[in-house]
Coordinates of N, CA and C in Angstrom, one line a residue:
Q1 N 63.5 -40.4 161.6 CA 64.9 -40.8 161.5 C 65.0 -41.5 160.1
V2 N 66.2 -41.5 159.6 CA 66.5 -42.2 158.4 C 66.9 -43.7 158.7
Q3 N 66.7 -44.5 157.8 CA 67.2 -45.9 157.9 C 68.5 -46.0 157.1
L4 N 69.4 -46.7 157.7 CA 70.7 -46.8 157.1 C 71.1 -48.3 156.9
V5 N 71.7 -48.6 155.7 CA 72.2 -49.9 155.4 C 73.6 -49.8 154.9
E6 N 74.5 -50.5 155.6 CA 75.9 -50.5 155.2 C 76.1 -51.7 154.2
S7 N 77.1 -51.6 153.4 CA 77.6 -52.7 152.5 C 79.1 -52.4 152.2
G8 N 79.7 -53.5 151.6 CA 81.1 -53.3 151.2 C 82.1 -54.0 152.1
G9 N 81.7 -54.5 153.2 CA 82.6 -55.2 154.1 C 83.1 -56.5 153.5
G10 N 84.1 -57.1 154.1 CA 84.6 -58.3 153.6 C 86.0 -58.7 154.2
L11 N 86.6 -59.6 153.6 CA 88.0 -60.1 154.1 C 89.0 -59.6 153.1
V12 N 90.0 -59.0 153.6 CA 91.1 -58.4 152.8 C 92.4 -58.6 153.5
Q13 N 93.5 -58.7 152.7 CA 94.8 -58.8 153.3 C 95.3 -57.5 153.7
A14 N 96.2 -57.5 154.7 CA 96.9 -56.3 155.2 C 97.5 -55.6 154.0
G15 N 97.3 -54.3 154.0 CA 97.8 -53.4 152.9 C 96.8 -53.2 151.8
G16 N 95.7 -54.0 151.8 CA 94.7 -53.8 150.8 C 93.7 -52.7 151.1
S17 N 92.6 -52.6 150.3 CA 91.7 -51.6 150.4 C 90.2 -52.1 150.3
L18 N 89.3 -51.4 150.9 CA 87.9 -51.7 150.8 C 87.2 -50.3 150.8
R19 N 86.0 -50.3 150.2 CA 85.2 -49.1 150.2 C 83.8 -49.5 150.8
L20 N 83.5 -48.9 151.9 CA 82.2 -49.2 152.5 C 81.2 -48.1 152.0
S21 N 79.9 -48.6 151.9 CA 78.9 -47.7 151.5 C 77.8 -47.7 152.6
C22 N 77.1 -46.6 152.7 CA 75.9 -46.5 153.6 C 74.8 -45.8 152.9
A23 N 73.8 -46.5 152.6 CA 72.6 -46.0 151.9 C 71.6 -45.6 152.9
A24 N 71.0 -44.4 152.7 CA 70.0 -43.9 153.6 C 68.7 -43.9 152.9
S25 N 67.6 -44.1 153.7 CA 66.3 -44.1 153.1 C 65.3 -43.7 154.2
G26 N 64.1 -43.5 153.8 CA 63.1 -43.0 154.7 C 63.0 -41.5 154.8
R27 N 63.1 -41.0 155.9 CA 63.1 -39.5 156.1 C 64.1 -38.9 155.2
T28 N 63.9 -37.7 154.7 CA 64.8 -37.0 153.8 C 66.2 -36.9 154.4
F29 N 67.1 -37.1 153.6 CA 68.6 -37.1 153.9 C 69.1 -35.7 154.2
S30 N 68.3 -34.8 153.8 CA 68.8 -33.4 153.8 C 69.1 -33.0 155.2
G31 N 70.3 -32.4 155.3 CA 70.7 -31.8 156.6 C 71.4 -32.7 157.6
Y32 N 71.5 -34.0 157.2 CA 72.1 -35.0 158.1 C 73.7 -35.0 158.0
A33 N 74.3 -34.9 159.1 CA 75.7 -35.2 159.2 C 75.9 -36.7 159.3
M34 N 77.0 -37.3 158.9 CA 77.1 -38.7 158.9 C 78.4 -39.1 159.6
G35 N 78.4 -40.3 160.1 CA 79.6 -40.8 160.8 C 79.8 -42.3 160.6
W36 N 81.1 -42.7 160.7 CA 81.4 -44.1 160.7 C 82.0 -44.4 162.1
F37 N 81.6 -45.5 162.6 CA 82.1 -46.0 163.9 C 82.5 -47.5 163.7
R38 N 83.3 -48.0 164.6 CA 83.6 -49.5 164.5 C 83.8 -50.1 165.9
Q39 N 83.5 -51.4 165.9 CA 83.6 -52.1 167.2 C 84.4 -53.4 166.9
A40 N 85.5 -53.5 167.5 CA 86.3 -54.8 167.4 C 85.9 -55.7 168.5
P41 N 86.1 -57.0 168.4 CA 85.8 -58.0 169.4 C 86.3 -57.6 170.7
G42 N 85.5 -57.6 171.8 CA 86.0 -57.4 173.1 C 86.3 -55.9 173.4
K43 N 86.0 -55.0 172.5 CA 86.3 -53.6 172.7 C 85.0 -52.8 172.5
E44 N 85.1 -51.6 173.0 CA 83.9 -50.6 172.9 C 83.9 -50.1 171.5
R45 N 82.7 -49.6 171.1 CA 82.6 -49.0 169.8 C 83.4 -47.7 169.8
E46 N 84.0 -47.4 168.7 CA 84.9 -46.1 168.6 C 84.6 -45.4 167.4
F47 N 84.8 -44.1 167.4 CA 84.7 -43.2 166.3 C 85.7 -43.5 165.3
V48 N 85.3 -43.4 164.0 CA 86.3 -43.5 162.9 C 86.4 -42.3 162.1
A49 N 85.2 -41.8 161.6 CA 85.2 -40.6 160.7 C 83.8 -40.0 160.7
A50 N 83.8 -38.7 160.4 CA 82.5 -38.0 160.3 C 82.6 -36.9 159.2
I51 N 81.4 -36.5 158.7 CA 81.3 -35.6 157.6 C 80.0 -34.8 157.8
I52 N 80.1 -33.5 157.6 CA 78.9 -32.7 157.7 C 78.1 -32.8 156.4
W53 N 76.9 -32.2 156.4 CA 75.9 -32.3 155.3 C 76.6 -31.9 154.0
S54 N 77.2 -30.8 154.0 CA 77.8 -30.3 152.7 C 79.0 -31.0 152.2
G55 N 79.6 -31.8 153.1 CA 80.9 -32.5 152.8 C 82.1 -31.6 153.0
G56 N 81.8 -30.3 153.4 CA 82.9 -29.4 153.5 C 83.8 -29.5 154.7
S57 N 83.4 -30.3 155.6 CA 84.2 -30.5 156.8 C 84.2 -32.0 157.2
T58 N 85.3 -32.5 157.5 CA 85.5 -33.9 157.9 C 86.3 -34.1 159.2
S59 N 86.2 -35.2 159.8 CA 87.1 -35.5 161.0 C 87.4 -37.0 161.0
Y60 N 88.6 -37.3 161.5 CA 89.0 -38.7 161.5 C 89.7 -39.0 162.9
A61 N 89.6 -40.2 163.2 CA 90.3 -40.7 164.4 C 91.8 -40.8 164.0
D62 N 92.6 -40.5 165.0 CA 94.1 -40.5 164.7 C 94.5 -41.8 164.1
S63 N 93.9 -42.9 164.5 CA 94.3 -44.3 164.0 C 94.1 -44.5 162.5
V64 N 93.2 -43.7 161.9 CA 92.9 -43.9 160.5 C 93.3 -42.7 159.6
K65 N 93.7 -41.7 160.2 CA 94.1 -40.5 159.5 C 95.1 -40.8 158.5
G66 N 94.9 -40.3 157.2 CA 95.8 -40.5 156.2 C 95.6 -41.8 155.4
R67 N 94.8 -42.7 156.0 CA 94.5 -44.0 155.3 C 93.0 -44.1 154.9
F68 N 92.1 -43.5 155.7 CA 90.7 -43.6 155.4 C 90.2 -42.2 154.9
T69 N 89.2 -42.3 154.0 CA 88.6 -41.1 153.5 C 87.0 -41.2 153.5
I70 N 86.4 -40.3 154.2 CA 84.9 -40.3 154.2 C 84.4 -39.3 153.1
S71 N 83.4 -39.7 152.4 CA 82.8 -38.8 151.4 C 81.3 -39.1 151.3
R72 N 80.6 -38.3 150.6 CA 79.2 -38.5 150.5 C 78.7 -38.0 149.1
D73 N 77.6 -38.6 148.7 CA 76.9 -38.2 147.5 C 75.4 -37.9 147.9
N74 N 75.1 -36.7 148.1 CA 73.7 -36.4 148.7 C 72.6 -36.7 147.6
A75 N 73.0 -36.6 146.4 CA 72.0 -36.9 145.3 C 71.6 -38.4 145.4
E76 N 72.5 -39.2 145.9 CA 72.3 -40.7 146.0 C 72.0 -41.1 147.4
N77 N 71.9 -40.2 148.3 CA 71.7 -40.5 149.7 C 72.6 -41.5 150.3
T78 N 73.9 -41.3 149.9 CA 74.9 -42.4 150.3 C 76.2 -41.7 150.8
V79 N 76.7 -42.4 151.8 CA 78.0 -41.9 152.4 C 79.0 -43.1 152.2
Y80 N 80.2 -42.8 152.0 CA 81.3 -43.8 151.7 C 82.4 -43.7 152.7
L81 N 83.1 -44.8 152.9 CA 84.3 -44.8 153.7 C 85.3 -45.6 152.9
Q82 N 86.3 -44.9 152.3 CA 87.3 -45.5 151.5 C 88.5 -45.9 152.5
M83 N 88.8 -47.1 152.5 CA 89.8 -47.6 153.5 C 91.0 -48.2 152.7
N84 N 92.2 -47.5 152.9 CA 93.4 -48.0 152.2 C 94.4 -48.4 153.2
S85 N 95.4 -49.1 152.8 CA 96.5 -49.5 153.7 C 96.0 -50.2 154.9
L86 N 95.0 -51.1 154.8 CA 94.4 -51.7 155.9 C 95.3 -52.5 156.7
K87 N 95.1 -52.5 158.0 CA 95.9 -53.2 159.0 C 95.0 -54.2 159.7
P88 N 95.6 -55.3 160.3 CA 94.8 -56.2 161.1 C 94.0 -55.6 162.2
E89 N 94.6 -54.5 162.8 CA 93.9 -53.8 163.9 C 92.7 -53.0 163.4
D90 N 92.5 -53.0 162.1 CA 91.3 -52.3 161.5 C 90.1 -53.3 161.5
T91 N 90.3 -54.6 161.8 CA 89.3 -55.6 161.9 C 88.2 -55.2 162.9
A92 N 87.0 -55.1 162.4 CA 85.9 -54.7 163.3 C 84.6 -54.8 162.5
V93 N 83.5 -54.6 163.2 CA 82.2 -54.3 162.6 C 82.1 -52.8 162.5
Y94 N 81.8 -52.4 161.3 CA 81.8 -50.9 161.0 C 80.3 -50.5 160.9
Y95 N 80.0 -49.4 161.6 CA 78.6 -48.9 161.6 C 78.6 -47.5 161.0
C96 N 77.5 -47.3 160.3 CA 77.2 -46.0 159.8 C 76.2 -45.3 160.7
A97 N 76.3 -44.0 160.9 CA 75.4 -43.3 161.8 C 75.0 -42.0 161.2
A98 N 73.8 -41.5 161.5 CA 73.3 -40.2 161.0 C 72.9 -39.3 162.2
R99 N 73.2 -38.0 162.0 CA 72.9 -37.0 163.0 C 72.1 -35.8 162.3
R100 N 71.0 -35.5 162.8 CA 70.2 -34.4 162.2 C 70.8 -33.1 162.5
Y101 N 70.5 -32.1 161.6 CA 70.9 -30.7 161.8 C 72.5 -30.7 161.7
G102 N 73.0 -31.4 160.9 CA 74.5 -31.5 160.8 C 75.0 -30.6 159.7
Y103 N 74.6 -29.3 159.7 CA 75.0 -28.4 158.7 C 76.4 -27.8 158.9
I104 N 76.8 -27.6 160.1 CA 78.0 -26.8 160.3 C 79.1 -27.5 161.1
N105 N 78.7 -28.0 162.3 CA 79.8 -28.5 163.2 C 79.9 -30.0 163.1
I106 N 81.2 -30.4 163.2 CA 81.5 -31.8 163.3 C 81.3 -32.2 164.7
K107 N 80.6 -33.4 164.9 CA 80.5 -34.0 166.2 C 80.9 -35.4 166.1
I108 N 81.6 -36.0 167.1 CA 82.1 -37.3 167.0 C 81.5 -38.2 168.1
E109 N 80.8 -37.6 169.0 CA 80.3 -38.4 170.1 C 79.1 -39.3 169.6
E110 N 79.1 -40.6 170.0 CA 78.1 -41.5 169.7 C 76.7 -41.0 170.0
A111 N 76.6 -40.4 171.2 CA 75.3 -40.0 171.7 C 74.5 -39.1 170.8
V112 N 75.2 -38.3 170.0 CA 74.5 -37.3 169.2 C 74.0 -37.9 167.8
F113 N 74.3 -39.1 167.6 CA 73.9 -39.7 166.3 C 72.6 -40.5 166.6
G114 N 71.5 -40.2 166.0 CA 70.2 -40.8 166.3 C 69.9 -42.0 165.5
S115 N 70.5 -42.2 164.4 CA 70.2 -43.3 163.5 C 71.4 -44.2 163.3
W116 N 71.3 -45.5 163.3 CA 72.4 -46.4 163.1 C 72.0 -47.5 162.1
G117 N 73.0 -48.0 161.4 CA 72.9 -49.1 160.6 C 73.1 -50.4 161.3
Q118 N 73.0 -51.5 160.7 CA 73.2 -52.8 161.3 C 74.6 -53.2 161.4
G119 N 75.5 -52.6 160.6 CA 76.9 -52.9 160.7 C 77.4 -53.8 159.5
T120 N 78.6 -53.7 159.2 CA 79.2 -54.6 158.2 C 80.6 -55.0 158.7
Q121 N 80.9 -56.3 158.5 CA 82.1 -56.8 159.1 C 83.3 -56.6 158.1
V122 N 84.4 -56.1 158.7 CA 85.6 -55.9 157.9 C 86.7 -56.7 158.7
T123 N 87.3 -57.6 157.9 CA 88.3 -58.5 158.5 C 89.6 -58.3 157.7
V124 N 90.7 -58.0 158.4 CA 92.0 -57.8 157.7 C 92.9 -58.8 158.2
S125 N 93.4 -59.7 157.3 CA 94.3 -60.7 157.6 C 95.8 -60.3 157.5
S126 N 96.6 -60.8 158.3 CA 98.0 -60.4 158.3 C 98.8 -61.3 157.4

């Protein structure tokens, strides 16, 4: 499995932007689909966005569609989550996750992602 390290979290005012990064190391990054999930205090972890290996297909939760963009740089073994028009309800710990054999189909279920980062805190003030 790959090792994942997230960065880029922080405190931002409502309406602001942040870009999260997730750097992969260890096993080759080749073929991995990637996802972002988040967990707010007192709530279950939820899907945010996913992208296949080539970057040619993405998926978003309805709550972030039109505001967040997932992308990846396979040469740099890094996946990004650009978050615009942030809302207080976006406050959560954001986790990066990796899924092997992610060449074609988008999958958003937590159980199919075998590698997880430690998370990065995003706090949006009103």
